[in-house]
Amino acid sequence: MLVSDFDFELPEHLIAQEPAARRDRSRLLVLDRTRHTFADSVFERLPDYLQRGDVLVVNNTRVFPARLIGRRERVLPSGKTILGGRVEVFLVSRQSPLVWEALVRPGKSLLPGARVEFARGKLTAEVIEWRAMGRRLVRFESDGDFDQLVDRIGRTPLPPYIKRDEEDRLDAERYQTVYARERGAVAGPTAGLHFTRGLLDQLSARGVEIV
C-alpha cells in the first residue's frame, strides 16, 4: 500500500478558511457500520449518536504559538550586523530548554551558523544543524523566560491549508479546544475543536464518560 493511494482532489473553494460561527455548528459525517451507510449531520447532534456507558477520550493538550517570525542577521564586511529578509521558524520538538527541532523558511539559505532575530532582539536563534525531512536544529538565546516570550510574540500554528498572511485575532481562541490544559502541542487536536461546554454537559448528562 502506498500513501498516494489516499490522495484525492479537493477543490480549494471547498476548504473553509474561517471556522463556523459556533463551534458545534460544524458539519459531521456519520458512518453507520451496521447498515453500511453515511449521513450528513452537524456536530451539535453528537449526543444523538452516543449512549450511556460510552467513553469519550479527549486530548487536553494546549496549543502554543509555535510560529516565530523574525529577520535574518547579516554581518557586513565592516563587521556591522544588519537585519535582512523575513524568516519563519516553526517550533516542532524541544530537545533541551533552549534547543528545538524546527521547520525554517526559507530553509535552503539558512545554513548552520545563520542567525535570526525576533522581537527587536528579545529572542535570537542560531541554526546549528541540518536534519532530515527539511528540519533544522536551532539554538535560542532569550531575554527572559523562553516560554513566556514565545507565548507573547509567537503566532498560532494554523494548518497549511489555511491561506492567511496575517493572524486573525480569533485564531488563538478557536484553534484551541475548550478543555485544553497541558501546554505543548504545535498542532491542534482538530476533531476536538468542535466541542463546546454545553455539548460536553449534554454528553455527561446522557451518561457518556469523558476522560
GROMACS .gro file of C-alpha atoms in nm, residues 7-199:
model
  193
    7ASP     CA    1  -0.468   1.110  -0.247
    8PHE     CA    2  -0.781   1.278  -0.374
    9GLU     CA    3  -0.870   1.608  -0.535
   10LEU     CA    4  -1.020   1.869  -0.305
   11PRO     CA    5  -1.114   2.195  -0.480
   12GLU     CA    6  -0.977   2.498  -0.297
   13HIS     CA    7  -1.319   2.665  -0.280
   14LEU     CA    8  -1.437   2.376  -0.060
   15ILE     CA    9  -1.164   2.432   0.201
   16ALA     CA   10  -1.306   2.658   0.470
   17GLN     CA   11  -1.076   2.948   0.558
   18GLU     CA   12  -1.278   3.056   0.862
   19PRO     CA   13  -1.439   2.841   1.133
   20ALA     CA   14  -1.815   2.818   1.175
   21ALA     CA   15  -1.961   3.100   1.387
   22ARG     CA   16  -2.037   2.841   1.655
   23ARG     CA   17  -1.800   2.554   1.724
   24ASP     CA   18  -2.074   2.292   1.736
   25ARG     CA   19  -2.232   2.404   1.408
   26SER     CA   20  -1.954   2.243   1.208
   27ARG     CA   21  -2.059   1.962   0.978
   28LEU     CA   22  -2.043   1.599   1.091
   29LEU     CA   23  -2.024   1.286   0.877
   30VAL     CA   24  -2.187   0.986   1.044
   31LEU     CA   25  -2.091   0.631   0.950
   32ASP     CA   26  -2.335   0.357   1.048
   33ARG     CA   27  -2.121   0.044   1.040
   34THR     CA   28  -2.413  -0.195   1.088
   35ARG     CA   29  -2.610  -0.054   0.794
   36HIS     CA   30  -2.305   0.047   0.590
   37THR     CA   31  -2.448   0.395   0.536
   38PHE     CA   32  -2.321   0.752   0.552
   39ALA     CA   33  -2.522   1.054   0.662
   40ASP     CA   34  -2.458   1.427   0.684
   41SER     CA   35  -2.523   1.589   1.019
   42VAL     CA   36  -2.393   1.871   1.242
   43PHE     CA   37  -2.166   1.838   1.541
   44GLU     CA   38  -2.421   1.962   1.794
   45ARG     CA   39  -2.616   1.639   1.729
   46LEU     CA   40  -2.328   1.422   1.851
   47PRO     CA   41  -2.518   1.326   2.170
   48ASP     CA   42  -2.782   1.159   1.948
   49TYR     CA   43  -2.523   0.909   1.833
   50LEU     CA   44  -2.373   0.817   2.171
   51GLN     CA   45  -2.526   0.610   2.451
   52ARG     CA   46  -2.497   0.574   2.827
   53GLY     CA   47  -2.182   0.381   2.904
   54ASP     CA   48  -1.989   0.508   2.601
   55VAL     CA   49  -1.648   0.659   2.676
   56LEU     CA   50  -1.526   0.975   2.501
   57VAL     CA   51  -1.148   1.023   2.518
   58VAL     CA   52  -1.025   1.379   2.464
   59ASN     CA   53  -0.677   1.519   2.414
   60ASN     CA   54  -0.630   1.807   2.661
   61THR     CA   55  -0.301   1.932   2.517
   62ARG     CA   56  -0.293   2.310   2.476
   63VAL     CA   57  -0.156   2.456   2.153
   64PHE     CA   58   0.111   2.722   2.197
   65PRO     CA   59   0.202   2.987   1.935
   66ALA     CA   60   0.485   2.792   1.772
   67ARG     CA   61   0.531   3.014   1.463
   68LEU     CA   62   0.805   3.270   1.517
   69ILE     CA   63   0.854   3.546   1.259
   70GLY     CA   64   1.190   3.720   1.257
   71ARG     CA   65   1.462   3.873   1.042
   72ARG     CA   66   1.790   3.718   0.941
   73GLU     CA   67   2.104   3.877   1.084
   74ARG     CA   68   2.373   3.963   0.830
   75VAL     CA   69   2.727   4.071   0.911
   76LEU     CA   70   2.876   4.329   0.673
   77PRO     CA   71   3.246   4.325   0.576
   78SER     CA   72   3.288   4.615   0.817
   79GLY     CA   73   3.172   4.389   1.100
   80LYS     CA   74   2.841   4.569   1.146
   81THR     CA   75   2.533   4.348   1.189
   82ILE     CA   76   2.217   4.439   0.996
   83LEU     CA   77   1.879   4.272   0.959
   84GLY     CA   78   1.794   4.103   0.631
   85GLY     CA   79   1.492   3.916   0.497
   86ARG     CA   80   1.193   3.768   0.675
   87VAL     CA   81   1.241   3.426   0.835
   88GLU     CA   82   0.984   3.190   0.984
   89VAL     CA   83   1.086   2.936   1.247
   90PHE     CA   84   0.819   2.678   1.329
   91LEU     CA   85   0.897   2.502   1.658
   92VAL     CA   86   0.839   2.127   1.632
   93SER     CA   87   1.016   1.936   1.909
   94ARG     CA   88   1.206   2.056   2.214
   95GLN     CA   89   1.546   1.890   2.250
   96SER     CA   90   1.667   2.084   2.555
   97PRO     CA   91   1.546   2.403   2.731
   98LEU     CA   92   1.673   2.634   2.453
   99VAL     CA   93   1.732   2.392   2.164
  100TRP     CA   94   1.447   2.298   1.931
  101GLU     CA   95   1.399   2.094   1.618
  102ALA     CA   96   1.218   2.329   1.383
  103LEU     CA   97   1.098   2.392   1.030
  104VAL     CA   98   1.263   2.702   0.886
  105ARG     CA   99   1.168   2.917   0.588
  106PRO     CA  100   1.350   2.995   0.367
  107GLY     CA  101   1.529   2.674   0.459
  108LYS     CA  102   1.794   2.634   0.188
  109SER     CA  103   1.957   2.970   0.254
  110LEU     CA  104   1.982   2.925   0.631
  111LEU     CA  105   2.296   2.717   0.668
  112PRO     CA  106   2.440   2.614   1.005
  113GLY     CA  107   2.567   2.930   1.171
  114ALA     CA  108   2.288   3.151   1.033
  115ARG     CA  109   2.131   3.373   1.298
  116VAL     CA  110   1.780   3.516   1.328
  117GLU     CA  111   1.645   3.797   1.546
  118PHE     CA  112   1.291   3.814   1.685
  119ALA     CA  113   1.105   4.085   1.875
  120ARG     CA  114   1.375   4.352   1.843
  121GLY     CA  115   1.642   4.126   1.987
  122LYS     CA  116   1.450   3.990   2.286
  123LEU     CA  117   1.495   3.648   2.124
  124THR     CA  118   1.765   3.527   1.887
  125ALA     CA  119   1.828   3.191   1.723
  126GLU     CA  120   2.115   3.014   1.551
  127VAL     CA  121   2.081   2.723   1.310
  128ILE     CA  122   2.325   2.463   1.441
  129GLU     CA  123   2.240   2.153   1.236
  130TRP     CA  124   2.052   2.038   0.927
  131ARG     CA  125   1.833   1.733   0.974
  132ALA     CA  126   1.622   1.504   0.756
  133MET     CA  127   1.279   1.598   0.618
  134GLY     CA  128   1.369   1.967   0.597
  135ARG     CA  129   1.409   2.010   0.971
  136ARG     CA  130   1.678   2.215   1.143
  137LEU     CA  131   1.823   2.214   1.491
  138VAL     CA  132   1.802   2.566   1.631
  139ARG     CA  133   1.953   2.708   1.950
  140PHE     CA  134   1.787   3.011   2.110
  141GLU     CA  135   1.905   3.290   2.336
  142SER     CA  136   1.625   3.455   2.529
  143ASP     CA  137   1.597   3.781   2.719
  144GLY     CA  138   1.385   3.634   2.999
  145ASP     CA  139   1.174   3.319   3.026
  146PHE     CA  140   1.170   3.148   2.684
  147ASP     CA  141   0.819   3.001   2.703
  148GLN     CA  142   0.662   3.324   2.824
  149LEU     CA  143   0.834   3.517   2.547
  150VAL     CA  144   0.720   3.268   2.281
  151ASP     CA  145   0.363   3.290   2.413
  152ARG     CA  146   0.383   3.667   2.373
  153ILE     CA  147   0.545   3.700   2.030
  154GLY     CA  148   0.457   3.372   1.856
  155ARG     CA  149   0.171   3.313   1.614
  156THR     CA  150  -0.094   3.044   1.614
  157PRO     CA  151   0.031   2.742   1.411
  158LEU     CA  152  -0.262   2.712   1.172
  159PRO     CA  153  -0.274   2.420   0.925
  160PRO     CA  154  -0.106   2.488   0.587
  161TYR     CA  155  -0.439   2.477   0.402
  162ILE     CA  156  -0.548   2.795   0.583
  163LYS     CA  157  -0.419   3.065   0.348
  164ARG     CA  158  -0.384   3.380   0.558
  165ASP     CA  159  -0.078   3.600   0.575
  166GLU     CA  160  -0.187   3.777   0.892
  167GLU     CA  161  -0.316   3.614   1.206
  168ASP     CA  162  -0.681   3.674   1.290
  169ARG     CA  163  -0.744   3.785   1.647
  170LEU     CA  164  -0.973   3.485   1.698
  171ASP     CA  165  -0.722   3.225   1.577
  172ALA     CA  166  -0.561   3.177   1.917
  173GLU     CA  167  -0.902   3.109   2.073
  174ARG     CA  168  -1.064   2.899   1.801
  175TYR     CA  169  -0.757   2.684   1.731
  176GLN     CA  170  -0.776   2.565   2.091
  177THR     CA  171  -1.016   2.315   2.246
  178VAL     CA  172  -1.237   2.433   2.532
  179TYR     CA  173  -1.078   2.167   2.756
  180ALA     CA  174  -0.713   2.243   2.670
  181ARG     CA  175  -0.488   2.226   2.976
  182GLU     CA  176  -0.134   2.100   2.920
  183ARG     CA  177   0.092   2.328   2.712
  184GLY     CA  178   0.293   2.168   2.438
  185ALA     CA  179   0.111   2.099   2.110
  186VAL     CA  180   0.224   2.264   1.786
  187ALA     CA  181  -0.093   2.148   1.608
  188GLY     CA  182  -0.447   2.145   1.737
  189PRO     CA  183  -0.630   1.814   1.801
  190THR     CA  184  -0.872   1.926   1.532
  191ALA     CA  185  -1.156   1.681   1.598
  192GLY     CA  186  -1.189   1.836   1.942
  193LEU     CA  187  -1.223   2.194   1.821
  194HIS     CA  188  -1.598   2.148   1.767
  195PHE     CA  189  -1.689   2.074   2.129
  196THR     CA  190  -1.850   2.341   2.345
  197ARG     CA  191  -1.900   2.338   2.721
  198GLY     CA  192  -2.272   2.296   2.666
  199LEU     CA  193  -2.221   1.997   2.438
   0.00000   0.00000   0.00000
